[in-house]
Coordinates of C-alpha atoms and ligand atoms in Angstrom, one line a residue:
X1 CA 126.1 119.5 81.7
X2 CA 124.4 116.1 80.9
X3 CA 127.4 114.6 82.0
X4 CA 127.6 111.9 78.6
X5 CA 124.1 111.3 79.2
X6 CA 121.3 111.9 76.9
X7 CA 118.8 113.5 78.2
X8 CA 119.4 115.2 82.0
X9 CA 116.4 112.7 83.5
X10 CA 118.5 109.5 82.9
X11 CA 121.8 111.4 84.3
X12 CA 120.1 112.5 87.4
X13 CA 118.2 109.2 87.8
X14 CA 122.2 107.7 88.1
X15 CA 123.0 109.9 90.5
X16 CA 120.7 108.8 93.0
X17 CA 123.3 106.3 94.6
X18 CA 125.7 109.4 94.9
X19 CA 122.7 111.8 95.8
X20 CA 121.5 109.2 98.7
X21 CA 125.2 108.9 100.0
X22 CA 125.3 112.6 100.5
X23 CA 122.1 113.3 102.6
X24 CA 122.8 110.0 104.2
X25 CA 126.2 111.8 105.6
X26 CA 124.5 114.9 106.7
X27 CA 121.3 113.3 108.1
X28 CA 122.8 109.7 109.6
X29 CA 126.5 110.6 110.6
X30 CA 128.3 107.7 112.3
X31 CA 126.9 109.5 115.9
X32 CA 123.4 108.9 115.1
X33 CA 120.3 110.6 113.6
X34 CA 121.2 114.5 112.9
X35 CA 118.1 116.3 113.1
X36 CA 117.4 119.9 114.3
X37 CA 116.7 119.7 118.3
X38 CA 113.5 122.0 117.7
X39 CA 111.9 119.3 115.2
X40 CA 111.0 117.2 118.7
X41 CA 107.9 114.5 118.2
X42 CA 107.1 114.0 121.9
X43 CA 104.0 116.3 122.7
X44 CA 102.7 115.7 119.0
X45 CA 99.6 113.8 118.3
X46 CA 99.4 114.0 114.5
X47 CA 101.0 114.3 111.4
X48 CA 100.0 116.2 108.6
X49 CA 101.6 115.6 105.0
X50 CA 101.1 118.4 102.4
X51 CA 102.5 118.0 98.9
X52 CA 101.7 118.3 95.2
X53 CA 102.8 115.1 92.4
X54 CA 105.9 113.2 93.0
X55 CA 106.1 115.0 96.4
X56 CA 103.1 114.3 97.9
X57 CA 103.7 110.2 96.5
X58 CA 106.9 110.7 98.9
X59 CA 104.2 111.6 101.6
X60 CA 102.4 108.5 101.2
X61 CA 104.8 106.6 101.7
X62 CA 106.0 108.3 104.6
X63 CA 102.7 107.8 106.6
X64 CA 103.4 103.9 106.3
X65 CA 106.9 105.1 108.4
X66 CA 105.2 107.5 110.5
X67 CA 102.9 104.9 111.3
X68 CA 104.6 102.1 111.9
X69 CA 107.5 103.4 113.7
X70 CA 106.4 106.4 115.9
X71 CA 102.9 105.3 115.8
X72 CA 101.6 108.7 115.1
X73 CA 98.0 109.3 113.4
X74 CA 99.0 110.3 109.8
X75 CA 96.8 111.7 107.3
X76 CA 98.8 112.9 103.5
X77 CA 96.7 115.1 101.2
X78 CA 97.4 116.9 98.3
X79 CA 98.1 120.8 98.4
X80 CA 95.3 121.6 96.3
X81 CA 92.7 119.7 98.5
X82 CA 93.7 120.4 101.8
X83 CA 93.5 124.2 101.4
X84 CA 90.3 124.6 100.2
X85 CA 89.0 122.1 102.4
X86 CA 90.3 124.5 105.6
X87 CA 90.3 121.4 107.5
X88 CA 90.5 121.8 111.6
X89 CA 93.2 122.0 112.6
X90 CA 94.8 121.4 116.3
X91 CA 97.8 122.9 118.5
X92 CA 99.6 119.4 118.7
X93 CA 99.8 118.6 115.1
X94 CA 103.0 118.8 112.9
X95 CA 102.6 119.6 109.2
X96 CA 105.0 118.6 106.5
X97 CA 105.5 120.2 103.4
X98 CA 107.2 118.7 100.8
X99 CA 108.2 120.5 97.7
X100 CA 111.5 119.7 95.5
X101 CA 111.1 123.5 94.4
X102 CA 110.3 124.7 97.6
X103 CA 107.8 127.0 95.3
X104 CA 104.5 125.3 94.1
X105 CA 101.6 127.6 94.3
X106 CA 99.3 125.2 96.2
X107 CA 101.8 123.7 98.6
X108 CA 102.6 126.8 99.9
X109 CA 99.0 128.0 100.3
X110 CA 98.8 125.3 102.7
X111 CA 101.2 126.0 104.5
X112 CA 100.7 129.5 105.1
X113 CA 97.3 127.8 106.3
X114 CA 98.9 126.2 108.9
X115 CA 101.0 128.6 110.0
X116 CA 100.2 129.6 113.8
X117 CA 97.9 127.0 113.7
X118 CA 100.0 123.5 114.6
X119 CA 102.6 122.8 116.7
X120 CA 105.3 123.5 114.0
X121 CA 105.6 123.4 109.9
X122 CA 108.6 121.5 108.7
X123 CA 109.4 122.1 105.2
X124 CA 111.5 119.2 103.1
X125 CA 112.7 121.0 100.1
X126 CA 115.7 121.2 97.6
X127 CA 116.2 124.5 96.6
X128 CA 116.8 125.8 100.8
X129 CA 116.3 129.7 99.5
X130 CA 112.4 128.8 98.4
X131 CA 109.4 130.4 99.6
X132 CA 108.4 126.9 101.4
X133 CA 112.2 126.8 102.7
X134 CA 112.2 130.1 104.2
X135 CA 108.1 130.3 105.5
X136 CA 108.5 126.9 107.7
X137 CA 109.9 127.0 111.3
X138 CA 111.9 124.3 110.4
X139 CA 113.5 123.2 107.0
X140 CA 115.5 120.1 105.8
X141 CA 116.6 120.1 103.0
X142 CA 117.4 116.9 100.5
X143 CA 120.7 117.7 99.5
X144 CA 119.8 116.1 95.7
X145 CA 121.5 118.9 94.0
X146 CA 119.6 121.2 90.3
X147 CA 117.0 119.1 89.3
X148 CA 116.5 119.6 85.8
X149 CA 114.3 117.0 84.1
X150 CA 110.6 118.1 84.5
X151 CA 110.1 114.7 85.9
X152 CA 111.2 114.5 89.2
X153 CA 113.5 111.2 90.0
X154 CA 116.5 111.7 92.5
X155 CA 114.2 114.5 94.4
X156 CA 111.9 112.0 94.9
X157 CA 114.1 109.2 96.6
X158 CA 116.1 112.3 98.4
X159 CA 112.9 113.0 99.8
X160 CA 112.4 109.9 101.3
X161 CA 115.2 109.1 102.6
X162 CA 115.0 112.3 104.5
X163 CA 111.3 111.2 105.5
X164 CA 112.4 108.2 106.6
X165 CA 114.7 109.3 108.7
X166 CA 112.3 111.8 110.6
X167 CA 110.2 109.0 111.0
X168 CA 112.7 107.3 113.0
X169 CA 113.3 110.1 115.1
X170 CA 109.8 110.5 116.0
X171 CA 109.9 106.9 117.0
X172 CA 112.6 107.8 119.1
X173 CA 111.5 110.3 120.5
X174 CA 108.3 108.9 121.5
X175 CA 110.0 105.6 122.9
X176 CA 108.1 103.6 120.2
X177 CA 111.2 101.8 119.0
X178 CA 113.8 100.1 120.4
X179 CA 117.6 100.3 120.2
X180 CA 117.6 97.3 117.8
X181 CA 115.2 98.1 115.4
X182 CA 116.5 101.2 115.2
X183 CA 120.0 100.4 114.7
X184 CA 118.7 97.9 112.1
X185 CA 116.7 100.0 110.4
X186 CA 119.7 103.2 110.4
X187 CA 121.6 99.9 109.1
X188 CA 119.7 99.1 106.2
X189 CA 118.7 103.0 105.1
X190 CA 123.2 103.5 105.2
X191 CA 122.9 100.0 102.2
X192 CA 120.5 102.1 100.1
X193 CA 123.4 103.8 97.7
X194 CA 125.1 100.4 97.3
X195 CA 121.8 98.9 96.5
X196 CA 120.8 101.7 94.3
X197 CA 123.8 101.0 92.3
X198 CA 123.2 97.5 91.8
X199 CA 119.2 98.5 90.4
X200 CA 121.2 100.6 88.3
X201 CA 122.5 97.8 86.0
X202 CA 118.7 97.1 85.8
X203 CA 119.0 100.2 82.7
X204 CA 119.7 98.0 79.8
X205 CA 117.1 95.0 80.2
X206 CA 114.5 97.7 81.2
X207 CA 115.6 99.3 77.9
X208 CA 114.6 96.2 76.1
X209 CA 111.2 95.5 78.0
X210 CA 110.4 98.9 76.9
X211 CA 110.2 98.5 73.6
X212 CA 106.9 96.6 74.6
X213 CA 105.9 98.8 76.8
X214 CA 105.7 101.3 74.7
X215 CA 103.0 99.8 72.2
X216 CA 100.4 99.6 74.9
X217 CA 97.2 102.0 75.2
X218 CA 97.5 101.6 79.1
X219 CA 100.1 100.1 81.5
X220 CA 98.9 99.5 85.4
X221 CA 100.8 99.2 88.1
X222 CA 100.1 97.7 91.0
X223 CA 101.5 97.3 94.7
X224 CA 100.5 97.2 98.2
X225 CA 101.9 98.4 101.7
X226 CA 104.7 101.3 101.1
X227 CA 104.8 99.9 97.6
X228 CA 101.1 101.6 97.3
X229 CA 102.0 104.7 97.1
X230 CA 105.3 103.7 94.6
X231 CA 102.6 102.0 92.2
X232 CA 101.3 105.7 92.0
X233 CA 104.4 107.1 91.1
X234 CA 105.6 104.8 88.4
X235 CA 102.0 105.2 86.7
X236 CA 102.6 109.1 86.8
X237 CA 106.3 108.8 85.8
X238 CA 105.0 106.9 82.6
X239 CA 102.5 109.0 82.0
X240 CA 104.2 112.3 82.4
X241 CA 106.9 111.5 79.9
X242 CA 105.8 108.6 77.4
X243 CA 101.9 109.8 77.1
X244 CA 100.9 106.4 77.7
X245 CA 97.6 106.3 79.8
X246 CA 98.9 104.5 83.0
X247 CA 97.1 103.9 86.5
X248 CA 98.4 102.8 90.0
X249 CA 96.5 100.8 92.3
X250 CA 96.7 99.0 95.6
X251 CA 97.1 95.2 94.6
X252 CA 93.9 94.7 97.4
X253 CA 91.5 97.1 94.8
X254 CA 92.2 95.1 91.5
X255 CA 89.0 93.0 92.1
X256 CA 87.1 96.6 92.9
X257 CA 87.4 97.4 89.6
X258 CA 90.2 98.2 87.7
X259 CA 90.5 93.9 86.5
X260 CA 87.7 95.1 84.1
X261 CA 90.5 96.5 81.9
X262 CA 92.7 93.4 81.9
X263 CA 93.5 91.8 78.4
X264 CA 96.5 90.8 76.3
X265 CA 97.3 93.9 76.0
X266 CA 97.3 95.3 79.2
X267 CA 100.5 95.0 81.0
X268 CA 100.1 95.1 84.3
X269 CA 103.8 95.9 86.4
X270 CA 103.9 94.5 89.9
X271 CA 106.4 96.0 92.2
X272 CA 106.5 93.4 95.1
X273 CA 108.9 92.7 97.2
X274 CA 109.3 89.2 99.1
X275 CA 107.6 90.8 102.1
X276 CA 104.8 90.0 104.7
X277 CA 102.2 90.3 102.1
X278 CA 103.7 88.8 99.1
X279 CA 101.9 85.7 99.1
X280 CA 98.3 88.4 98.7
X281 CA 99.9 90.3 95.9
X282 CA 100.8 87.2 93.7
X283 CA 97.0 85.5 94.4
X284 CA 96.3 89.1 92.9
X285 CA 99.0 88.9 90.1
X286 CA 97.4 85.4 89.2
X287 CA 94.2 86.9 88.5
X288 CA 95.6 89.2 85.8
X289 CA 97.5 86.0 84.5
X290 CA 94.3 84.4 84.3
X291 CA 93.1 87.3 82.0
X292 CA 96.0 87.1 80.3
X293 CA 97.9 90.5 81.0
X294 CA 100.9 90.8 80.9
X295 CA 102.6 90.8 83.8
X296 CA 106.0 92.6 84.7
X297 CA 106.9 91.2 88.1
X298 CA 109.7 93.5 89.8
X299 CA 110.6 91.2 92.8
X300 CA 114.0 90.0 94.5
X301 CA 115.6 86.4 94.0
X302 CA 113.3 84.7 96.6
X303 CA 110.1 86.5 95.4
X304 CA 110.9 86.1 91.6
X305 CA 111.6 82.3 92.6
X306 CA 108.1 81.7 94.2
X307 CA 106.0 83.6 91.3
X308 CA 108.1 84.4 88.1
X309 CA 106.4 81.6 86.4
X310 CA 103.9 82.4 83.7
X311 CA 105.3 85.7 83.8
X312 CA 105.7 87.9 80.9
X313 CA 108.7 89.8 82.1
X314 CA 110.8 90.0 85.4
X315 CA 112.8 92.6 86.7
X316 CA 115.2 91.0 89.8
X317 CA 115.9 93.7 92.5
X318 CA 118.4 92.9 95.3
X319 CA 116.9 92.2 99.1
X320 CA 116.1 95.2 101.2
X321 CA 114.8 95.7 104.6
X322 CA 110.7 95.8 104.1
X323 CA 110.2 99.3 104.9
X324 CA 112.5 100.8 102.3
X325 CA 111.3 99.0 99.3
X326 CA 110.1 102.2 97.7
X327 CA 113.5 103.8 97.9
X328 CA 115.3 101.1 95.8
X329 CA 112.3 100.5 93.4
X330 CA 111.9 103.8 92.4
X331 CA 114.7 103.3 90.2
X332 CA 113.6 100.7 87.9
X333 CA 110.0 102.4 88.0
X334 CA 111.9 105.5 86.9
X335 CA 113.8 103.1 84.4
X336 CA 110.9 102.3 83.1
X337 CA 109.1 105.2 82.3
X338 CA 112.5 106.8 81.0
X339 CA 113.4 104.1 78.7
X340 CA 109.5 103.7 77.6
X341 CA 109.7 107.2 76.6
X342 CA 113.1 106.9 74.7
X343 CA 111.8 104.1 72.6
X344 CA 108.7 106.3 71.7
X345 CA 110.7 109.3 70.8
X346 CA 108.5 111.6 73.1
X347 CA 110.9 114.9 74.9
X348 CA 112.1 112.8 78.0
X349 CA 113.3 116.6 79.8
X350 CA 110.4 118.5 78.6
X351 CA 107.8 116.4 78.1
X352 CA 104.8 118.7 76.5
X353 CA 102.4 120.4 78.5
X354 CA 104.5 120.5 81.7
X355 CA 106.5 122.9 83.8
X356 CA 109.1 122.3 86.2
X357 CA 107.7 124.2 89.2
X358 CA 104.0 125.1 89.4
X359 CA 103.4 128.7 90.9
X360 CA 100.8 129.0 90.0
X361 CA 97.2 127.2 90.4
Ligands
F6R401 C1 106.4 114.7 88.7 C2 106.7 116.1 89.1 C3 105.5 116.9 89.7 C4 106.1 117.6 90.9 C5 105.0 118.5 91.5 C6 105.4 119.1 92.8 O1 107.5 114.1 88.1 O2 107.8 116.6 88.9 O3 104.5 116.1 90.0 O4 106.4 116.6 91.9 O5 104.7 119.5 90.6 O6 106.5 120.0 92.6 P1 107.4 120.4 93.8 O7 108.1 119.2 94.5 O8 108.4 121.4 93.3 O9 106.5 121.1 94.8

């Protein structure tokens, strides 16, 4: 059952390149975007994101898609907010719930909020017989297969990939993206289970960096664009499994604060890319330097290249196409925590105080 792994969390963070190749068939066929005809982004004029955890980080980084390939108004909350809130709501929005259990309490209070009240719900889910699957006019599912491990990991990158490829259809559908970006883009989301393999090699130097990482008192993480919301996730990841206090933060909002906290032995793990804004995110990096964190930089040859020096540790990811990042680095952010846990001895599968779904509030 865990396959020759040992624990089912590191078994189903390697099947993410398999996992990725599946819904990529069903959801990018060689014809073109499959998506259900009814799921149509033409008349809408917002999207609404609606998740709990994990899922709802998946939703933050979809708004960056939403955003910048359909150019849709995009506002993410979590469950537990947004329905007590009883925000206004209009006849062209689209809400999206996203829920690897398809059964969390607060999710699908939300969306029975919603309900009658937008355009159309669209549920992203796992398990396609859940409460969320069944109550949404339209649901996708991920494809990832059980998910046992209380943390989630190939839900998570299933999600997005299925994310990502609604947003691209809403930028299709609303002529807000040519031909060529889109081929490139369908291009470079059809690389992500090669690329996924290669991270995967990534296990056994993680393995070692995490013995360190596991004597701190706190571990940030930091990133900025998409790689925002995937600073989030790896800080919850850590902390869900290894019980080390860990925070994310947007590179931009380390001066706002959270630099306070930086000393030797802070380590501080930035997840950046060689993108647009890399040259911002190492000025950042070489202010915790200057405070003498430690600082993890998980970057591709060309990135590494420019900033590794005076680093404490580098992780070397292969080159992806800028929108994607989070995909890919969720799996050495997942390495991470996983491997951080191991050398602590905490319950990687069960970690204490934790259930897998949450139905209730
Ligand atoms: C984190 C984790 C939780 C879930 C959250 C939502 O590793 O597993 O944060 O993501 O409880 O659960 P679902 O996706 O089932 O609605």
């Amino acid at each position: 059952e865990k396959g020759g792994y040992k624990h089912f969390m590191a078994k189903e963070i390697a099947e993410q390149p398999v996992v990725l190749a599946d819904a990529l068939r069903h959801y990018l066929p060689k014809s073109g975007l499959n998506m259900p005809d009814e799921l149509d982004f033409s008349n809408i004029d917002r999207i609404i994101l609606i998740a709990c955890g994990t899922a709802h980080y998946a939703c933050a980084v979809a708004k960056y898609w939403f955003e910048e390939f359909a150019r849709i108004p995009c506002e993410i909350d979590v469950a537990s907010e947004f329905r007590y809130r009883e925000p206004p709501l209009s006849a062209r929005s689209l809400a999206i719930f996203v829920s690897q259990s398809g059964e969390t309490a607060d999710t699908l209070a939300a969306l029975r909020y919603c309900a009658e009240n937008v355009a159309k719900t669209v549920a992203v889910v796992n398990v396609p017989s859940s409460s969320i699957a069944r109550e949404a006019d339209i649901a996708l599912p991920i494809l990832a297969g059980i998910e046992v491990g209380v943390a989630s990991t190939k839900a998570f990158t299933a999600q997005l990939l299925v994310l990502a490829v609604m947003a691209l259809k809403a930028g299709r559908d609303r002529g807000q993206i040519d031909d060529e970006i889109l081929s490139a883009h369908t291009e470079a989301l059809r690389s992500l289970p090669g690329l996924l393999n290669q991270a995967m090699s990534l296990s056994e130097p993680i393995a070692k960096l995490a013995e360190s990482l596991a004597e701190a008192q706190d571990i940030l993480f930091l990133g900025r664009g998409p790689m925002y919301p995937l600073a989030l996730e790896g800080a919850l990841k850590l902390k869900e499994i290894s019980y080390i206090h860990a925070e994310g933060y947007a590179s931009g909002e380390l001066k706002h604060g959270p630099i306070a906290l930086i000393d030797r032995s802070v380590p501080v793990i930035v997840m950046a890319p060689h993108d647009r804004l890399f040259d911002k995110t190492v000025s950042n990096m070489q202010e915790v330097m200057a405070r003498h964190g430690m600082v993890l930089l998980a970057s591709d040859a060309k990135g590494l290249q420019i900033a590794g020096d005076g680093t404490w540790a580098q992780i070397q990811l292969p080159e992806i196409a800028e929108p994607f990042a989070p995909i890919l680095y969720a799996v050495p952010a997942q390495l991470l925590a996983y491997h951080t846990a191991v050398a602590k001895g905490t319950d990687v599968d069960q970690p204490r105080n934790l259930a897998k779904s949450v139905t209730v509030e």
